[in-house]
Amino acid sequence: MLYSVKTISRNGNVMLNMCDSELLGKTISNGKTVMKINKNYYHNEFVEKNEAEELLKKSNNINLVGKESVNLSVNLGFGSQQSVKLIDDVPFLIIIKM
């Protein structure tokens, strides 16, 4: 499994945007919410699971889209299943570490 990731670092904070690679370039919608999973926001490179885990550990703000990306984060203890939202049956999770 490859994850599509983009990180942005500013003032000691790291923001991670990550999605399941097969979702890159797709648009999902639940009628009132539309999300474009575009390369400008979710892609700088593809990474394997171990590198995705390291990025999740060092990031302060995390945006996740896709079953594999969300499950990886929740299994590492970042975020909870109760916080996961679905858009067009695709899991979406935002995490802000304090």
mmCIF file with all atom_site columns, C-alpha atoms in Angstrom:
data_model
loop_
_atom_site.group_PDB
_atom_site.id
_atom_site.type_symbol
_atom_site.label_atom_id
_atom_site.label_alt_id
_atom_site.label_comp_id
_atom_site.label_asym_id
_atom_site.label_entity_id
_atom_site.label_seq_id
_atom_site.pdbx_PDB_ins_code
_atom_site.Cartn_x
_atom_site.Cartn_y
_atom_site.Cartn_z
_atom_site.occupancy
_atom_site.B_iso_or_equiv
_atom_site.pdbx_formal_charge
_atom_site.auth_seq_id
_atom_site.auth_comp_id
_atom_site.auth_asym_id
_atom_site.auth_atom_id
_atom_site.pdbx_PDB_model_num
ATOM 1  C CA . MET A 1 1  ? 0.000   0.000  0.000  1.00 0.00 ? 1  MET A CA 1
ATOM 2  C CA . LEU A 1 2  ? 1.304   3.405  -0.965 1.00 0.00 ? 2  LEU A CA 1
ATOM 3  C CA . TYR A 1 3  ? 0.157   6.605  0.690  1.00 0.00 ? 3  TYR A CA 1
ATOM 4  C CA . SER A 1 4  ? 0.148   9.963  -1.060 1.00 0.00 ? 4  SER A CA 1
ATOM 5  C CA . VAL A 1 5  ? 1.579   12.615 1.266  1.00 0.00 ? 5  VAL A CA 1
ATOM 6  C CA . LYS A 1 6  ? 2.400   16.284 1.378  1.00 0.00 ? 6  LYS A CA 1
ATOM 7  C CA . THR A 1 7  ? 4.013   17.970 4.376  1.00 0.00 ? 7  THR A CA 1
ATOM 8  C CA . ILE A 1 8  ? 4.264   21.662 5.132  1.00 0.00 ? 8  ILE A CA 1
ATOM 9  C CA . SER A 1 9  ? 6.586   22.917 7.884  1.00 0.00 ? 9  SER A CA 1
ATOM 10 C CA . ARG A 1 10 ? 6.261   26.359 9.474  1.00 0.00 ? 10 ARG A CA 1
ATOM 11 C CA . ASN A 1 11 ? 7.453   27.775 12.782 1.00 0.00 ? 11 ASN A CA 1
ATOM 12 C CA . GLY A 1 12 ? 8.250   24.352 14.210 1.00 0.00 ? 12 GLY A CA 1
ATOM 13 C CA . ASN A 1 13 ? 4.875   22.872 13.248 1.00 0.00 ? 13 ASN A CA 1
ATOM 14 C CA . VAL A 1 14 ? 4.404   20.134 10.662 1.00 0.00 ? 14 VAL A CA 1
ATOM 15 C CA . MET A 1 15 ? 1.157   19.756 8.730  1.00 0.00 ? 15 MET A CA 1
ATOM 16 C CA . LEU A 1 16 ? 0.587   16.412 7.019  1.00 0.00 ? 16 LEU A CA 1
ATOM 17 C CA . ASN A 1 17 ? -1.952  15.858 4.257  1.00 0.00 ? 17 ASN A CA 1
ATOM 18 C CA . MET A 1 18 ? -2.263  12.163 3.461  1.00 0.00 ? 18 MET A CA 1
ATOM 19 C CA . CYS A 1 19 ? -4.627  10.028 1.418  1.00 0.00 ? 19 CYS A CA 1
ATOM 20 C CA . ASP A 1 20 ? -4.863  6.517  0.071  1.00 0.00 ? 20 ASP A CA 1
ATOM 21 C CA . SER A 1 21 ? -3.048  6.628  -3.259 1.00 0.00 ? 21 SER A CA 1
ATOM 22 C CA . GLU A 1 22 ? -6.018  5.356  -5.285 1.00 0.00 ? 22 GLU A CA 1
ATOM 23 C CA . LEU A 1 23 ? -8.110  8.356  -4.145 1.00 0.00 ? 23 LEU A CA 1
ATOM 24 C CA . LEU A 1 24 ? -5.707  10.945 -5.541 1.00 0.00 ? 24 LEU A CA 1
ATOM 25 C CA . GLY A 1 25 ? -7.448  13.066 -8.166 1.00 0.00 ? 25 GLY A CA 1
ATOM 26 C CA . LYS A 1 26 ? -10.979 11.957 -7.215 1.00 0.00 ? 26 LYS A CA 1
ATOM 27 C CA . THR A 1 27 ? -13.892 14.048 -5.999 1.00 0.00 ? 27 THR A CA 1
ATOM 28 C CA . ILE A 1 28 ? -16.154 12.698 -3.261 1.00 0.00 ? 28 ILE A CA 1
ATOM 29 C CA . SER A 1 29 ? -19.494 14.095 -2.142 1.00 0.00 ? 29 SER A CA 1
ATOM 30 C CA . ASN A 1 30 ? -22.311 13.339 0.253  1.00 0.00 ? 30 ASN A CA 1
ATOM 31 C CA . GLY A 1 31 ? -24.760 15.807 -1.257 1.00 0.00 ? 31 GLY A CA 1
ATOM 32 C CA . LYS A 1 32 ? -23.917 18.872 0.811  1.00 0.00 ? 32 LYS A CA 1
ATOM 33 C CA . THR A 1 33 ? -20.160 18.376 1.208  1.00 0.00 ? 33 THR A CA 1
ATOM 34 C CA . VAL A 1 34 ? -17.815 18.074 -1.762 1.00 0.00 ? 34 VAL A CA 1
ATOM 35 C CA . MET A 1 35 ? -14.130 17.227 -1.347 1.00 0.00 ? 35 MET A CA 1
ATOM 36 C CA . LYS A 1 36 ? -11.620 17.288 -4.172 1.00 0.00 ? 36 LYS A CA 1
ATOM 37 C CA . ILE A 1 37 ? -8.651  15.071 -3.343 1.00 0.00 ? 37 ILE A CA 1
ATOM 38 C CA . ASN A 1 38 ? -6.233  16.931 -5.570 1.00 0.00 ? 38 ASN A CA 1
ATOM 39 C CA . LYS A 1 39 ? -2.495  16.678 -6.092 1.00 0.00 ? 39 LYS A CA 1
ATOM 40 C CA . ASN A 1 40 ? -1.844  20.257 -4.988 1.00 0.00 ? 40 ASN A CA 1
ATOM 41 C CA . TYR A 1 41 ? -3.061  19.429 -1.488 1.00 0.00 ? 41 TYR A CA 1
ATOM 42 C CA . TYR A 1 42 ? -2.440  15.696 -1.002 1.00 0.00 ? 42 TYR A CA 1
ATOM 43 C CA . HIS A 1 43 ? 0.609   14.880 -3.065 1.00 0.00 ? 43 HIS A CA 1
ATOM 44 C CA . ASN A 1 44 ? 4.279   15.608 -3.015 1.00 0.00 ? 44 ASN A CA 1
ATOM 45 C CA . GLU A 1 45 ? 5.370   11.968 -2.950 1.00 0.00 ? 45 GLU A CA 1
ATOM 46 C CA . PHE A 1 46 ? 4.221   8.381  -2.424 1.00 0.00 ? 46 PHE A CA 1
ATOM 47 C CA . VAL A 1 47 ? 5.463   6.634  0.723  1.00 0.00 ? 47 VAL A CA 1
ATOM 48 C CA . GLU A 1 48 ? 5.303   3.129  2.168  1.00 0.00 ? 48 GLU A CA 1
ATOM 49 C CA . LYS A 1 49 ? 3.575   2.307  5.462  1.00 0.00 ? 49 LYS A CA 1
ATOM 50 C CA . ASN A 1 50 ? 6.652   2.694  7.700  1.00 0.00 ? 50 ASN A CA 1
ATOM 51 C CA . GLU A 1 51 ? 7.411   6.189  6.393  1.00 0.00 ? 51 GLU A CA 1
ATOM 52 C CA . ALA A 1 52 ? 3.726   7.164  6.669  1.00 0.00 ? 52 ALA A CA 1
ATOM 53 C CA . GLU A 1 53 ? 3.820   6.079  10.325 1.00 0.00 ? 53 GLU A CA 1
ATOM 54 C CA . GLU A 1 54 ? 6.868   8.274  10.979 1.00 0.00 ? 54 GLU A CA 1
ATOM 55 C CA . LEU A 1 55 ? 5.188   11.263 9.345  1.00 0.00 ? 55 LEU A CA 1
ATOM 56 C CA . LEU A 1 56 ? 2.086   10.743 11.483 1.00 0.00 ? 56 LEU A CA 1
ATOM 57 C CA . LYS A 1 57 ? 4.231   10.660 14.631 1.00 0.00 ? 57 LYS A CA 1
ATOM 58 C CA . LYS A 1 58 ? 6.074   13.915 13.903 1.00 0.00 ? 58 LYS A CA 1
ATOM 59 C CA . SER A 1 59 ? 3.157   15.963 12.533 1.00 0.00 ? 59 SER A CA 1
ATOM 60 C CA . ASN A 1 60 ? 1.108   18.443 14.564 1.00 0.00 ? 60 ASN A CA 1
ATOM 61 C CA . ASN A 1 61 ? -1.801  18.939 12.175 1.00 0.00 ? 61 ASN A CA 1
ATOM 62 C CA . ILE A 1 62 ? -3.000  16.004 10.110 1.00 0.00 ? 62 ILE A CA 1
ATOM 63 C CA . ASN A 1 63 ? -5.606  15.729 7.326  1.00 0.00 ? 63 ASN A CA 1
ATOM 64 C CA . LEU A 1 64 ? -6.411  12.157 6.318  1.00 0.00 ? 64 LEU A CA 1
ATOM 65 C CA . VAL A 1 65 ? -8.650  10.746 3.587  1.00 0.00 ? 65 VAL A CA 1
ATOM 66 C CA . GLY A 1 66 ? -9.217  7.064  2.877  1.00 0.00 ? 66 GLY A CA 1
ATOM 67 C CA . LYS A 1 67 ? -9.708  3.848  4.786  1.00 0.00 ? 67 LYS A CA 1
ATOM 68 C CA . GLU A 1 68 ? -6.041  2.834  4.931  1.00 0.00 ? 68 GLU A CA 1
ATOM 69 C CA . SER A 1 69 ? -4.757  6.295  5.906  1.00 0.00 ? 69 SER A CA 1
ATOM 70 C CA . VAL A 1 70 ? -7.371  6.782  8.623  1.00 0.00 ? 70 VAL A CA 1
ATOM 71 C CA . ASN A 1 71 ? -6.937  3.248  10.009 1.00 0.00 ? 71 ASN A CA 1
ATOM 72 C CA . LEU A 1 72 ? -3.165  3.644  10.144 1.00 0.00 ? 72 LEU A CA 1
ATOM 73 C CA . SER A 1 73 ? -3.504  6.804  12.215 1.00 0.00 ? 73 SER A CA 1
ATOM 74 C CA . VAL A 1 74 ? -6.177  5.419  14.559 1.00 0.00 ? 74 VAL A CA 1
ATOM 75 C CA . ASN A 1 75 ? -4.169  2.217  15.103 1.00 0.00 ? 75 ASN A CA 1
ATOM 76 C CA . LEU A 1 76 ? -1.163  4.350  16.125 1.00 0.00 ? 76 LEU A CA 1
ATOM 77 C CA . GLY A 1 77 ? -3.346  6.162  18.673 1.00 0.00 ? 77 GLY A CA 1
ATOM 78 C CA . PHE A 1 78 ? -3.724  9.397  16.714 1.00 0.00 ? 78 PHE A CA 1
ATOM 79 C CA . GLY A 1 79 ? -7.418  10.184 16.439 1.00 0.00 ? 79 GLY A CA 1
ATOM 80 C CA . SER A 1 80 ? -10.321 7.928  17.304 1.00 0.00 ? 80 SER A CA 1
ATOM 81 C CA . GLN A 1 81 ? -12.831 5.979  15.279 1.00 0.00 ? 81 GLN A CA 1
ATOM 82 C CA . GLN A 1 82 ? -15.593 8.134  16.819 1.00 0.00 ? 82 GLN A CA 1
ATOM 83 C CA . SER A 1 83 ? -14.057 11.238 15.190 1.00 0.00 ? 83 SER A CA 1
ATOM 84 C CA . VAL A 1 84 ? -14.016 9.764  11.688 1.00 0.00 ? 84 VAL A CA 1
ATOM 85 C CA . LYS A 1 85 ? -16.511 11.284 9.254  1.00 0.00 ? 85 LYS A CA 1
ATOM 86 C CA . LEU A 1 86 ? -17.699 9.703  6.021  1.00 0.00 ? 86 LEU A CA 1
ATOM 87 C CA . ILE A 1 87 ? -18.030 11.505 2.726  1.00 0.00 ? 87 ILE A CA 1
ATOM 88 C CA . ASP A 1 88 ? -19.415 9.242  -0.005 1.00 0.00 ? 88 ASP A CA 1
ATOM 89 C CA . ASP A 1 89 ? -18.438 6.259  2.210  1.00 0.00 ? 89 ASP A CA 1
ATOM 90 C CA . VAL A 1 90 ? -14.808 7.459  2.268  1.00 0.00 ? 90 VAL A CA 1
ATOM 91 C CA . PRO A 1 91 ? -13.387 8.031  5.784  1.00 0.00 ? 91 PRO A CA 1
ATOM 92 C CA . PHE A 1 92 ? -12.036 11.516 6.557  1.00 0.00 ? 92 PHE A CA 1
ATOM 93 C CA . LEU A 1 93 ? -10.247 12.614 9.735  1.00 0.00 ? 93 LEU A CA 1
ATOM 94 C CA . ILE A 1 94 ? -8.621  15.839 10.916 1.00 0.00 ? 94 ILE A CA 1
ATOM 95 C CA . ILE A 1 95 ? -6.228  15.704 13.888 1.00 0.00 ? 95 ILE A CA 1
ATOM 96 C CA . ILE A 1 96 ? -4.720  18.642 15.742 1.00 0.00 ? 96 ILE A CA 1
ATOM 97 C CA . LYS A 1 97 ? -2.141  17.651 18.348 1.00 0.00 ? 97 LYS A CA 1
ATOM 98 C CA . MET A 1 98 ? -1.915  20.057 21.280 1.00 0.00 ? 98 MET A CA 1
#
